[in-house]
């Protein structure tokens, strides 16, 4: 390894939706940088768009190897399970992913649109019926994705509060102790074991039933892979969308984009959603590391075999070498595809569903509450701390 500056990571506390200026400085001078993590030593940080795509798609960068080492990391302890799909490499990753991918085909997702619109209307009926002010996080951004993931996976809706609390703990970085995170993960695991048992007795037309058939009839996955994959789908399947809806609505209300759409101006909503997916930072510093299984050159820098590499999708989405005026929202510009849903084998299989939920939520608000506005000053919003994804604790609105 060549001699170079080792930057302490993360660069500073995550403040709302602001992207630390250090990422831009690295993009301008050191696009593949050496960083010192709070635990486990040094790693590489990739901030450029093309280099990020390369790392996420090249098979020489492994997720599975991270299970075998004292990984440079943000947390003192991370849940490591070889059955987690996010810790698998092909062909195991491909084998397990194919089971759930059947539920997220464009045709199946599109069939959900009328049902999702009904859920939005029902939530907005309650919100508007109670009158202003309201908490958009509590009243729409949170319950909608939870309802959707319950419907797809076949989770009893009555259990939503339990798995929601466990999910919030599992998705933390340092907001909870390692013991609390491990306990929440075990609680989710035991809950899924119970649900799998229910589906063996009484199969239904849901994803968990299909996964149980894949285990019992097709022998596609092991019992532990079935349980752990179910936990992953349950947590990740709603957590990111909850915060994406809230984050985007905050930006739209803060910057006047919502009022412009309500007046009939602005770009088509799907195009604006794509641009906001690029612009709004969702992930907190860190994310999932990959380990080089052999020496690989990335952006002119040698990554030695056994070294860990982190990417930062939010920074890559603002790469000035790829995006003109990257720190501006411009839904009319012809831009490269954003990387918010990842790239390569681990790209989020629920991307189309997430976009549909966002469009349904924003579109429903525009129809029903065109005069929506923040009920407090933007700087008064309290943001979650020490989580894997960014989002507000509450989003007070009025109309």
C-alpha atoms as a printed R data frame, in Angstrom:
    type eleno elety resid chain resno       x       y       z
1   ATOM     1    CA   UNK     A     1   0.000   0.000   0.000
2   ATOM     2    CA   UNK     A     2   1.307   3.445  -0.860
3   ATOM     3    CA   UNK     A     3   1.879   6.072   1.830
4   ATOM     4    CA   UNK     A     4  -1.027   8.487   2.031
5   ATOM     5    CA   UNK     A     5  -3.158  10.430   4.477
6   ATOM     6    CA   UNK     A     6  -5.446   8.291   6.591
7   ATOM     7    CA   UNK     A     7  -8.729  10.141   7.243
8   ATOM     8    CA   UNK     A     8 -10.751   9.451  10.364
9   ATOM     9    CA   UNK     A     9 -14.196   8.149   9.438
10  ATOM    10    CA   UNK     A    10 -16.943   9.150   9.792
11  ATOM    11    CA   UNK     A    11 -15.881  12.714   9.121
12  ATOM    12    CA   UNK     A    12 -18.323  14.234  11.597
13  ATOM    13    CA   UNK     A    13 -21.832  13.832  12.988
14  ATOM    14    CA   UNK     A    14 -24.629  13.347  10.480
15  ATOM    15    CA   UNK     A    15 -26.821  16.455  10.598
16  ATOM    16    CA   UNK     A    16 -30.201  15.937   8.965
17  ATOM    17    CA   UNK     A    17 -29.871  15.644   5.215
18  ATOM    18    CA   UNK     A    18 -26.626  17.575   4.839
19  ATOM    19    CA   UNK     A    19 -23.860  15.686   3.036
20  ATOM    20    CA   UNK     A    20 -20.477  16.281   4.674
21  ATOM    21    CA   UNK     A    21 -18.319  18.550   2.512
22  ATOM    22    CA   UNK     A    22 -15.348  16.203   3.006
23  ATOM    23    CA   UNK     A    23 -16.807  13.860   0.379
24  ATOM    24    CA   UNK     A    24 -16.571  16.571  -2.279
25  ATOM    25    CA   UNK     A    25 -12.994  17.372  -1.269
26  ATOM    26    CA   UNK     A    26 -12.070  13.720  -1.669
27  ATOM    27    CA   UNK     A    27 -13.812  13.547  -5.053
28  ATOM    28    CA   UNK     A    28 -11.673  16.467  -6.169
29  ATOM    29    CA   UNK     A    29  -8.362  15.152  -4.851
30  ATOM    30    CA   UNK     A    30  -8.479  11.554  -3.586
31  ATOM    31    CA   UNK     A    31 -11.387   9.580  -5.002
32  ATOM    32    CA   UNK     A    32 -10.216   6.343  -3.383
33  ATOM    33    CA   UNK     A    33  -9.179   7.354   0.135
34  ATOM    34    CA   UNK     A    34  -7.745   5.538   3.121
35  ATOM    35    CA   UNK     A    35  -9.948   5.866   6.228
36  ATOM    36    CA   UNK     A    36  -9.627   4.807   9.847
37  ATOM    37    CA   UNK     A    37 -12.813   3.293  11.193
38  ATOM    38    CA   UNK     A    38 -13.798   3.537  14.872
39  ATOM    39    CA   UNK     A    39 -13.379  -0.239  15.227
40  ATOM    40    CA   UNK     A    40 -11.284  -2.817  13.383
41  ATOM    41    CA   UNK     A    41  -8.655  -0.600  11.789
42  ATOM    42    CA   UNK     A    42  -8.316   0.967   8.344
43  ATOM    43    CA   UNK     A    43 -10.346   0.558   5.159
44  ATOM    44    CA   UNK     A    44 -10.753   2.204   1.761
45  ATOM    45    CA   UNK     A    45 -13.527   4.685   0.967
46  ATOM    46    CA   UNK     A    46 -14.689   5.082  -2.639
47  ATOM    47    CA   UNK     A    47 -16.609   8.291  -3.416
48  ATOM    48    CA   UNK     A    48 -16.682   8.479  -7.242
49  ATOM    49    CA   UNK     A    49 -19.666   7.346  -9.304
50  ATOM    50    CA   UNK     A    50 -17.902   5.028 -11.750
51  ATOM    51    CA   UNK     A    51 -15.565   3.607  -9.098
52  ATOM    52    CA   UNK     A    52 -18.572   2.888  -6.876
53  ATOM    53    CA   UNK     A    53 -20.327   0.992  -9.675
54  ATOM    54    CA   UNK     A    54 -17.125  -0.965 -10.261
55  ATOM    55    CA   UNK     A    55 -16.757  -2.017  -6.621
56  ATOM    56    CA   UNK     A    56 -20.445  -2.964  -6.298
57  ATOM    57    CA   UNK     A    57 -20.423  -5.148  -9.401
58  ATOM    58    CA   UNK     A    58 -16.946  -6.711  -9.622
59  ATOM    59    CA   UNK     A    59 -16.971 -10.272  -8.194
60  ATOM    60    CA   UNK     A    60 -13.488  -9.763  -6.751
61  ATOM    61    CA   UNK     A    61 -15.085  -7.639  -4.024
62  ATOM    62    CA   UNK     A    62 -16.792 -10.031  -1.636
63  ATOM    63    CA   UNK     A    63 -19.464  -9.580   0.996
64  ATOM    64    CA   UNK     A    64 -19.115 -13.146   2.298
65  ATOM    65    CA   UNK     A    65 -15.460 -12.653   3.259
66  ATOM    66    CA   UNK     A    66 -16.496  -9.922   5.714
67  ATOM    67    CA   UNK     A    67 -17.834 -12.708   7.963
68  ATOM    68    CA   UNK     A    68 -14.356 -14.188   8.404
69  ATOM    69    CA   UNK     A    69 -12.431 -11.156   9.670
70  ATOM    70    CA   UNK     A    70 -12.265  -8.418  12.279
71  ATOM    71    CA   UNK     A    71 -13.924  -6.000   9.883
72  ATOM    72    CA   UNK     A    72 -13.096  -2.268   9.984
73  ATOM    73    CA   UNK     A    73 -16.468  -0.875  11.019
74  ATOM    74    CA   UNK     A    74 -18.490   1.888  12.695
75  ATOM    75    CA   UNK     A    75 -20.094  -0.229  15.399
76  ATOM    76    CA   UNK     A    76 -18.360  -2.091  18.222
77  ATOM    77    CA   UNK     A    77 -20.398  -5.127  17.235
78  ATOM    78    CA   UNK     A    78 -22.376  -6.018  14.120
79  ATOM    79    CA   UNK     A    79 -24.782  -8.888  13.587
80  ATOM    80    CA   UNK     A    80 -22.977 -11.376  11.357
81  ATOM    81    CA   UNK     A    81 -24.886 -14.320   9.955
82  ATOM    82    CA   UNK     A    82 -23.836 -16.378   6.921
83  ATOM    83    CA   UNK     A    83 -27.513 -16.853   6.116
84  ATOM    84    CA   UNK     A    84 -28.081 -13.125   5.535
85  ATOM    85    CA   UNK     A    85 -28.479 -12.436   1.824
86  ATOM    86    CA   UNK     A    86 -26.509  -9.207   2.208
87  ATOM    87    CA   UNK     A    87 -23.561 -11.302   3.392
88  ATOM    88    CA   UNK     A    88 -23.672 -13.707   0.456
89  ATOM    89    CA   UNK     A    89 -21.823 -13.819  -2.853
90  ATOM    90    CA   UNK     A    90 -23.009 -15.572  -6.020
91  ATOM    91    CA   UNK     A    91 -23.949 -18.349  -6.537
92  ATOM    92    CA   UNK     A    92 -25.503 -18.572  -3.044
93  ATOM    93    CA   UNK     A    93 -26.754 -14.985  -3.287
94  ATOM    94    CA   UNK     A    94 -28.339 -15.688  -6.684
95  ATOM    95    CA   UNK     A    95 -30.009 -18.881  -5.442
96  ATOM    96    CA   UNK     A    96 -31.639 -17.216  -2.432
97  ATOM    97    CA   UNK     A    97 -32.500 -13.942  -4.142
98  ATOM    98    CA   UNK     A    98 -34.403 -15.698  -6.940
99  ATOM    99    CA   UNK     A    99 -36.973 -16.945  -4.425
100 ATOM   100    CA   UNK     A   100 -38.070 -13.456  -3.380
101 ATOM   101    CA   UNK     A   101 -37.515 -11.817  -6.757
102 ATOM   102    CA   UNK     A   102 -40.692 -13.489  -8.005
103 ATOM   103    CA   UNK     A   103 -42.704 -11.211  -5.709
104 ATOM   104    CA   UNK     A   104 -41.101  -8.034  -7.054
105 ATOM   105    CA   UNK     A   105 -41.485  -8.420 -10.808
106 ATOM   106    CA   UNK     A   106 -42.824  -5.311 -12.603
107 ATOM   107    CA   UNK     A   107 -46.144  -7.058 -13.262
108 ATOM   108    CA   UNK     A   108 -46.703  -8.047  -9.629
109 ATOM   109    CA   UNK     A   109 -45.665  -4.638  -8.355
110 ATOM   110    CA   UNK     A   110 -48.036  -2.894 -10.759
111 ATOM   111    CA   UNK     A   111 -50.913  -5.046  -9.530
112 ATOM   112    CA   UNK     A   112 -50.403  -3.531  -6.090
113 ATOM   113    CA   UNK     A   113 -50.930   0.045  -7.278
114 ATOM   114    CA   UNK     A   114 -54.728   0.255  -6.678
115 ATOM   115    CA   UNK     A   115 -54.350  -1.329  -3.241
116 ATOM   116    CA   UNK     A   116 -51.513   1.058  -2.298
117 ATOM   117    CA   UNK     A   117 -53.610   4.036  -3.458
118 ATOM   118    CA   UNK     A   118 -56.424   2.812  -1.201
119 ATOM   119    CA   UNK     A   119 -54.033   2.623   1.748
120 ATOM   120    CA   UNK     A   120 -52.868   6.185   1.100
121 ATOM   121    CA   UNK     A   121 -56.455   7.448   0.916
122 ATOM   122    CA   UNK     A   122 -57.355   5.700   4.155
123 ATOM   123    CA   UNK     A   123 -54.375   7.188   5.979
124 ATOM   124    CA   UNK     A   124 -55.126  10.652   4.611
125 ATOM   125    CA   UNK     A   125 -58.795  10.290   5.612
126 ATOM   126    CA   UNK     A   126 -57.652   9.847   9.203
127 ATOM   127    CA   UNK     A   127 -55.024  12.587   9.025
128 ATOM   128    CA   UNK     A   128 -57.321  15.220   7.536
129 ATOM   129    CA   UNK     A   129 -60.237  14.111   9.700
130 ATOM   130    CA   UNK     A   130 -58.245  14.896  12.819
131 ATOM   131    CA   UNK     A   131 -57.417  18.317  11.417
132 ATOM   132    CA   UNK     A   132 -54.124  20.181  11.443
133 ATOM   133    CA   UNK     A   133 -51.467  20.035  12.674
134 ATOM   134    CA   UNK     A   134 -50.323  16.525  11.844
135 ATOM   135    CA   UNK     A   135 -47.140  14.474  11.962
136 ATOM   136    CA   UNK     A   136 -46.453  13.278   8.425
137 ATOM   137    CA   UNK     A   137 -44.011  10.668   9.681
138 ATOM   138    CA   UNK     A   138 -46.518   9.130  12.088
139 ATOM   139    CA   UNK     A   139 -49.597   9.562   9.889
140 ATOM   140    CA   UNK     A   140 -48.298   8.549   6.444
141 ATOM   141    CA   UNK     A   141 -44.565   7.919   5.918
142 ATOM   142    CA   UNK     A   142 -44.359   5.213   8.564
143 ATOM   143    CA   UNK     A   143 -47.666   3.319   8.339
144 ATOM   144    CA   UNK     A   144 -47.782   3.079   4.529
145 ATOM   145    CA   UNK     A   145 -44.583   1.039   3.966
146 ATOM   146    CA   UNK     A   146 -45.358  -1.059   7.036
147 ATOM   147    CA   UNK     A   147 -48.774  -1.912   5.600
148 ATOM   148    CA   UNK     A   148 -47.234  -2.749   2.221
149 ATOM   149    CA   UNK     A   149 -44.557  -5.068   3.611
150 ATOM   150    CA   UNK     A   150 -47.147  -6.789   5.804
151 ATOM   151    CA   UNK     A   151 -49.319  -7.367   2.743
152 ATOM   152    CA   UNK     A   152 -46.501  -8.707   0.549
153 ATOM   153    CA   UNK     A   153 -44.815 -10.931   3.089
154 ATOM   154    CA   UNK     A   154 -47.944 -12.103   4.878
155 ATOM   155    CA   UNK     A   155 -47.145 -10.655   8.307
156 ATOM   156    CA   UNK     A   156 -50.231 -10.261  10.513
157 ATOM   157    CA   UNK     A   157 -50.927  -6.547  10.578
158 ATOM   158    CA   UNK     A   158 -51.654  -6.770  14.295
159 ATOM   159    CA   UNK     A   159 -47.952  -7.542  14.856
160 ATOM   160    CA   UNK     A   160 -46.712  -4.417  13.092
161 ATOM   161    CA   UNK     A   161 -45.791  -2.544  16.273
162 ATOM   162    CA   UNK     A   162 -43.642  -5.401  17.548
163 ATOM   163    CA   UNK     A   163 -41.562  -5.856  14.421
164 ATOM   164    CA   UNK     A   164 -41.368  -2.104  13.893
165 ATOM   165    CA   UNK     A   165 -39.748  -1.613  17.317
166 ATOM   166    CA   UNK     A   166 -37.305  -4.460  16.707
167 ATOM   167    CA   UNK     A   167 -36.455  -3.106  13.257
168 ATOM   168    CA   UNK     A   168 -35.665   0.342  14.618
169 ATOM   169    CA   UNK     A   169 -33.121  -1.158  17.004
170 ATOM   170    CA   UNK     A   170 -31.542  -3.470  14.417
171 ATOM   171    CA   UNK     A   171 -31.073  -0.545  12.010
172 ATOM   172    CA   UNK     A   172 -29.159   1.537  14.550
173 ATOM   173    CA   UNK     A   173 -25.432   2.218  14.540
174 ATOM   174    CA   UNK     A   174 -24.700   3.285  18.124
175 ATOM   175    CA   UNK     A   175 -28.129   4.477  19.339
176 ATOM   176    CA   UNK     A   176 -28.519   1.149  21.145
177 ATOM   177    CA   UNK     A   177 -26.016  -1.122  22.867
178 ATOM   178    CA   UNK     A   178 -24.612  -4.204  21.105
179 ATOM   179    CA   UNK     A   179 -26.630  -6.380  23.506
180 ATOM   180    CA   UNK     A   180 -29.847  -4.521  22.657
181 ATOM   181    CA   UNK     A   181 -29.202  -4.863  18.922
182 ATOM   182    CA   UNK     A   182 -28.460  -8.580  19.278
183 ATOM   183    CA   UNK     A   183 -31.583  -9.087  21.407
184 ATOM   184    CA   UNK     A   184 -33.767  -7.326  18.831
185 ATOM   185    CA   UNK     A   185 -32.306  -9.438  16.027
186 ATOM   186    CA   UNK     A   186 -32.988 -12.608  18.023
187 ATOM   187    CA   UNK     A   187 -36.555 -11.461  18.722
188 ATOM   188    CA   UNK     A   188 -37.122 -10.902  14.997
189 ATOM   189    CA   UNK     A   189 -35.616 -14.310  14.281
190 ATOM   190    CA   UNK     A   190 -37.912 -16.071  16.754
191 ATOM   191    CA   UNK     A   191 -40.910 -14.190  15.375
192 ATOM   192    CA   UNK     A   192 -40.066 -15.391  11.880
193 ATOM   193    CA   UNK     A   193 -39.699 -18.966  13.113
194 ATOM   194    CA   UNK     A   194 -43.217 -18.719  14.491
195 ATOM   195    CA   UNK     A   195 -44.540 -17.241  11.254
196 ATOM   196    CA   UNK     A   196 -42.864 -19.942   9.148
197 ATOM   197    CA   UNK     A   197 -44.533 -22.532  11.358
198 ATOM   198    CA   UNK     A   198 -47.880 -20.851  10.761
199 ATOM   199    CA   UNK     A   199 -47.367 -20.912   7.002
200 ATOM   200    CA   UNK     A   200 -46.485 -24.605   7.065
201 ATOM   201    CA   UNK     A   201 -49.822 -25.324   8.713
202 ATOM   202    CA   UNK     A   202 -51.868 -22.808   6.705
203 ATOM   203    CA   UNK     A   203 -50.193 -21.647   3.459
204 ATOM   204    CA   UNK     A   204 -51.422 -18.400   1.927
205 ATOM   205    CA   UNK     A   205 -50.846 -16.363  -1.235
206 ATOM   206    CA   UNK     A   206 -47.960 -14.376   0.241
207 ATOM   207    CA   UNK     A   207 -44.185 -14.275  -0.039
208 ATOM   208    CA   UNK     A   208 -43.463 -16.143   3.188
209 ATOM   209    CA   UNK     A   209 -45.637 -19.028   2.016
210 ATOM   210    CA   UNK     A   210 -43.704 -19.079  -1.267
211 ATOM   211    CA   UNK     A   211 -40.430 -19.082   0.659
212 ATOM   212    CA   UNK     A   212 -41.600 -21.978   2.826
213 ATOM   213    CA   UNK     A   213 -42.472 -23.940  -0.332
214 ATOM   214    CA   UNK     A   214 -39.033 -23.132  -1.744
215 ATOM   215    CA   UNK     A   215 -37.512 -24.580   1.411
216 ATOM   216    CA   UNK     A   216 -39.741 -27.614   1.929
217 ATOM   217    CA   UNK     A   217 -40.634 -28.668  -1.627
218 ATOM   218    CA   UNK     A   218 -37.954 -27.228  -3.907
219 ATOM   219    CA   UNK     A   219 -35.091 -27.436  -1.359
220 ATOM   220    CA   UNK     A   220 -33.761 -24.133  -2.699
221 ATOM   221    CA   UNK     A   221 -32.641 -22.822   0.691
222 ATOM   222    CA   UNK     A   222 -31.838 -24.057   4.168
223 ATOM   223    CA   UNK     A   223 -34.049 -23.437   7.186
224 ATOM   224    CA   UNK     A   224 -31.643 -20.842   8.577
225 ATOM   225    CA   UNK     A   225 -31.437 -19.074   5.210
226 ATOM   226    CA   UNK     A   226 -35.232 -18.995   5.096
227 ATOM   227    CA   UNK     A   227 -35.517 -17.436   8.550
228 ATOM   228    CA   UNK     A   228 -32.678 -14.962   8.120
229 ATOM   229    CA   UNK     A   229 -33.815 -13.885   4.660
230 ATOM   230    CA   UNK     A   230 -37.269 -13.293   6.087
231 ATOM   231    CA   UNK     A   231 -35.821 -11.036   8.786
232 ATOM   232    CA   UNK     A   232 -33.902  -9.056   6.152
233 ATOM   233    CA   UNK     A   233 -36.961  -8.588   3.936
234 ATOM   234    CA   UNK     A   234 -39.090  -7.559   6.886
235 ATOM   235    CA   UNK     A   235 -36.631  -4.934   8.149
236 ATOM   236    CA   UNK     A   236 -35.141  -3.532   4.944
237 ATOM   237    CA   UNK     A   237 -38.421  -3.888   3.060
238 ATOM   238    CA   UNK     A   238 -39.990  -0.989   4.916
239 ATOM   239    CA   UNK     A   239 -37.283   0.906   6.820
240 ATOM   240    CA   UNK     A   240 -35.714   2.660   3.845
241 ATOM   241    CA   UNK     A   241 -39.036   3.603   2.223
242 ATOM   242    CA   UNK     A   242 -40.346   5.085   5.481
243 ATOM   243    CA   UNK     A   243 -37.436   7.498   5.595
244 ATOM   244    CA   UNK     A   244 -37.350   8.168   1.858
245 ATOM   245    CA   UNK     A   245 -40.962   9.392   1.951
246 ATOM   246    CA   UNK     A   246 -40.325  11.610   4.981
247 ATOM   247    CA   UNK     A   247 -36.992  12.957   3.689
248 ATOM   248    CA   UNK     A   248 -38.399  13.799   0.266
249 ATOM   249    CA   UNK     A   249 -41.473  15.499   1.670
250 ATOM   250    CA   UNK     A   250 -39.275  17.596   3.950
251 ATOM   251    CA   UNK     A   251 -37.149  18.744   1.007
252 ATOM   252    CA   UNK     A   252 -40.198  19.411  -1.181
253 ATOM   253    CA   UNK     A   253 -41.905  21.465   1.519
254 ATOM   254    CA   UNK     A   254 -38.714  23.288   2.509
255 ATOM   255    CA   UNK     A   255 -37.745  24.218  -1.044
256 ATOM   256    CA   UNK     A   256 -41.194  25.098  -2.421
257 ATOM   257    CA   UNK     A   257 -41.307  22.120  -4.779
258 ATOM   258    CA   UNK     A   258 -44.532  20.825  -3.238
259 ATOM   259    CA   UNK     A   259 -46.308  24.173  -3.630
260 ATOM   260    CA   UNK     A   260 -45.183  24.352  -7.256
261 ATOM   261    CA   UNK     A   261 -46.610  20.896  -8.002
262 ATOM   262    CA   UNK     A   262 -49.836  21.774  -6.174
263 ATOM   263    CA   UNK     A   263 -50.228  24.802  -8.492
264 ATOM   264    CA   UNK     A   264 -49.901  22.518 -11.513
265 ATOM   265    CA   UNK     A   265 -46.322  23.488 -12.339
266 ATOM   266    CA   UNK     A   266 -43.031  21.663 -12.112
267 ATOM   267    CA   UNK     A   267 -41.911  18.398 -13.720
268 ATOM   268    CA   UNK     A   268 -43.967  15.187 -13.817
269 ATOM   269    CA   UNK     A   269 -43.982  13.597 -10.378
270 ATOM   270    CA   UNK     A   270 -42.111  10.388 -11.376
271 ATOM   271    CA   UNK     A   271 -39.289  12.457 -12.826
272 ATOM   272    CA   UNK     A   272 -39.058  14.610  -9.704
273 ATOM   273    CA   UNK     A   273 -39.004  11.491  -7.507
274 ATOM   274    CA   UNK     A   274 -36.052  10.117  -9.490
275 ATOM   275    CA   UNK     A   275 -34.141  13.360  -9.063
276 ATOM   276    CA   UNK     A   276 -34.907  13.495  -5.345
277 ATOM   277    CA   UNK     A   277 -33.734   9.897  -4.985
278 ATOM   278    CA   UNK     A   278 -30.416  11.084  -6.400
279 ATOM   279    CA   UNK     A   279 -30.237  14.318  -4.438
280 ATOM   280    CA   UNK     A   280 -31.482  13.374  -0.950
281 ATOM   281    CA   UNK     A   281 -28.859  11.505   1.125
282 ATOM   282    CA   UNK     A   282 -30.529   8.439   2.634
283 ATOM   283    CA   UNK     A   283 -27.695   6.357   4.020
284 ATOM   284    CA   UNK     A   284 -25.665   7.440   6.992
285 ATOM   285    CA   UNK     A   285 -21.862   7.128   6.780
286 ATOM   286    CA   UNK     A   286 -20.719   3.548   6.575
287 ATOM   287    CA   UNK     A   287 -22.941   0.957   5.005
288 ATOM   288    CA   UNK     A   288 -21.800  -2.510   4.020
289 ATOM   289    CA   UNK     A   289 -18.133  -3.237   3.412
290 ATOM   290    CA   UNK     A   290 -16.692  -5.499   0.756
291 ATOM   291    CA   UNK     A   291 -13.328  -7.249   0.880
292 ATOM   292    CA   UNK     A   292 -10.957  -7.690  -2.043
293 ATOM   293    CA   UNK     A   293 -10.338 -11.379  -2.741
294 ATOM   294    CA   UNK     A   294  -7.266 -10.478  -4.815
295 ATOM   295    CA   UNK     A   295  -5.313  -7.348  -5.645
296 ATOM   296    CA   UNK     A   296  -7.572  -4.972  -7.609
297 ATOM   297    CA   UNK     A   297  -6.889  -1.502  -8.995
298 ATOM   298    CA   UNK     A   298  -9.749   0.951  -8.435
299 ATOM   299    CA   UNK     A   299  -9.487   4.435  -9.890
300 ATOM   300    CA   UNK     A   300  -5.716   4.092 -10.155
301 ATOM   301    CA   UNK     A   301  -5.341   2.917  -6.533
302 ATOM   302    CA   UNK     A   302  -4.297  -0.601  -5.609
303 ATOM   303    CA   UNK     A   303  -6.671  -2.348  -3.206
304 ATOM   304    CA   UNK     A   304  -4.699  -5.257  -1.793
305 ATOM   305    CA   UNK     A   305  -6.157  -8.709  -1.218
306 ATOM   306    CA   UNK     A   306  -7.909  -8.834   2.156
307 ATOM   307    CA   UNK     A   307  -8.520  -5.093   2.455
308 ATOM   308    CA   UNK     A   308 -12.017  -3.737   3.144
309 ATOM   309    CA   UNK     A   309 -13.707  -1.177   0.904
310 ATOM   310    CA   UNK     A   310 -16.669   1.054   1.695
311 ATOM   311    CA   UNK     A   311 -18.759   2.967  -0.823
312 ATOM   312    CA   UNK     A   312 -20.919   6.007  -0.121
313 ATOM   313    CA   UNK     A   313 -23.874   6.036  -2.501
314 ATOM   314    CA   UNK     A   314 -25.031   9.517  -1.500
315 ATOM   315    CA   UNK     A   315 -21.609  10.928  -2.363
316 ATOM   316    CA   UNK     A   316 -21.484   9.031  -5.666
317 ATOM   317    CA   UNK     A   317 -24.886  10.516  -6.537
318 ATOM   318    CA   UNK     A   318 -23.299  13.980  -6.224
319 ATOM   319    CA   UNK     A   319 -20.112  13.226  -8.196
320 ATOM   320    CA   UNK     A   320 -19.338  16.437 -10.162
321 ATOM   321    CA   UNK     A   321 -17.524  14.421 -12.839
322 ATOM   322    CA   UNK     A   322 -20.846  12.781 -13.727
323 ATOM   323    CA   UNK     A   323 -23.608  15.166 -12.647
324 ATOM   324    CA   UNK     A   324 -23.795  18.807 -13.746
325 ATOM   325    CA   UNK     A   325 -24.627  21.052 -10.774
326 ATOM   326    CA   UNK     A   326 -24.790  17.964  -8.537
327 ATOM   327    CA   UNK     A   327 -25.891  19.890  -5.439
328 ATOM   328    CA   UNK     A   328 -28.952  21.336  -7.188
329 ATOM   329    CA   UNK     A   329 -32.335  19.682  -7.752
330 ATOM   330    CA   UNK     A   330 -32.976  19.662 -11.485
331 ATOM   331    CA   UNK     A   331 -35.603  17.169 -12.610
332 ATOM   332    CA   UNK     A   332 -35.373  18.433 -16.203
333 ATOM   333    CA   UNK     A   333 -31.681  17.589 -16.612
334 ATOM   334    CA   UNK     A   334 -30.654  14.447 -18.449
335 ATOM   335    CA   UNK     A   335 -28.724  12.620 -15.758
336 ATOM   336    CA   UNK     A   336 -27.019   9.266 -15.334
337 ATOM   337    CA   UNK     A   337 -29.038   6.773 -13.259
338 ATOM   338    CA   UNK     A   338 -28.631   7.349  -9.525
339 ATOM   339    CA   UNK     A   339 -27.190   4.671  -7.255
340 ATOM   340    CA   UNK     A   340 -29.574   5.059  -4.323
341 ATOM   341    CA   UNK     A   341 -30.825   1.490  -4.740
342 ATOM   342    CA   UNK     A   342 -27.304   0.173  -5.215
343 ATOM   343    CA   UNK     A   343 -25.774  -1.480  -8.259
344 ATOM   344    CA   UNK     A   344 -24.807  -4.964  -9.348
345 ATOM   345    CA   UNK     A   345 -25.982  -8.240  -7.770
346 ATOM   346    CA   UNK     A   346 -27.069  -6.623  -4.492
347 ATOM   347    CA   UNK     A   347 -29.161  -3.870  -6.068
348 ATOM   348    CA   UNK     A   348 -32.425  -3.479  -4.142
349 ATOM   349    CA   UNK     A   349 -35.017  -5.826  -5.627
350 ATOM   350    CA   UNK     A   350 -37.806  -3.653  -4.248
351 ATOM   351    CA   UNK     A   351 -36.747  -0.470  -6.059
352 ATOM   352    CA   UNK     A   352 -39.833  -0.314  -8.276
353 ATOM   353    CA   UNK     A   353 -42.114  -0.920  -5.301
354 ATOM   354    CA   UNK     A   354 -40.412   1.799  -3.247
355 ATOM   355    CA   UNK     A   355 -40.839   4.327  -6.050
356 ATOM   356    CA   UNK     A   356 -44.494   3.382  -6.397
357 ATOM   357    CA   UNK     A   357 -45.063   3.936  -2.669
358 ATOM   358    CA   UNK     A   358 -43.312   7.322  -2.773
359 ATOM   359    CA   UNK     A   359 -45.321   8.469  -5.799
360 ATOM   360    CA   UNK     A   360 -48.563   7.234  -4.239
361 ATOM   361    CA   UNK     A   361 -47.842   9.065  -0.974
362 ATOM   362    CA   UNK     A   362 -46.829  12.362  -2.598
363 ATOM   363    CA   UNK     A   363 -49.564  12.158  -5.224
364 ATOM   364    CA   UNK     A   364 -52.201  11.494  -2.585
365 ATOM   365    CA   UNK     A   365 -51.065  14.486  -0.553
366 ATOM   366    CA   UNK     A   366 -51.162  16.743  -3.611
367 ATOM   367    CA   UNK     A   367 -54.742  15.686  -4.362
368 ATOM   368    CA   UNK     A   368 -56.040  15.836  -0.833
369 ATOM   369    CA   UNK     A   369 -53.962  18.517   0.901
370 ATOM   370    CA   UNK     A   370 -52.613  20.913  -1.752
371 ATOM   371    CA   UNK     A   371 -51.984  23.595   0.879
372 ATOM   372    CA   UNK     A   372 -49.685  21.398   2.957
373 ATOM   373    CA   UNK     A   373 -46.724  23.173   4.574
374 ATOM   374    CA   UNK     A   374 -44.258  22.648   7.408
375 ATOM   375    CA   UNK     A   375 -45.694  23.520  10.805
376 ATOM   376    CA   UNK     A   376 -42.268  24.499  12.162
377 ATOM   377    CA   UNK     A   377 -39.175  26.124  10.738
378 ATOM   378    CA   UNK     A   378 -36.988  23.646   8.804
379 ATOM   379    CA   UNK     A   379 -34.170  23.988  11.324
380 ATOM   380    CA   UNK     A   380 -36.524  22.935  14.123
381 ATOM   381    CA   UNK     A   381 -36.992  19.427  12.708
382 ATOM   382    CA   UNK     A   382 -35.379  16.817  14.975
383 ATOM   383    CA   UNK     A   383 -33.465  14.142  13.061
384 ATOM   384    CA   UNK     A   384 -32.777  10.574  14.096
385 ATOM   385    CA   UNK     A   385 -29.234   9.988  15.263
386 ATOM   386    CA   UNK     A   386 -26.965   6.969  14.936
387 ATOM   387    CA   UNK     A   387 -29.127   5.063  12.452
388 ATOM   388    CA   UNK     A   388 -28.146   3.348   9.202
389 ATOM   389    CA   UNK     A   389 -30.597   5.535   7.272
390 ATOM   390    CA   UNK     A   390 -31.445   9.210   7.745
391 ATOM   391    CA   UNK     A   391 -34.886  10.432   8.665
392 ATOM   392    CA   UNK     A   392 -36.790  12.803  10.959
393 ATOM   393    CA   UNK     A   393 -38.107  11.774  14.337
394 ATOM   394    CA   UNK     A   394 -41.306  13.621  13.370
395 ATOM   395    CA   UNK     A   395 -42.397  15.806  10.454
396 ATOM   396    CA   UNK     A   396 -44.914  18.403  11.753
397 ATOM   397    CA   UNK     A   397 -47.152  19.793   8.987
398 ATOM   398    CA   UNK     A   398 -50.239  21.941   8.710
399 ATOM   399    CA   UNK     A   399 -52.568  23.202   5.971
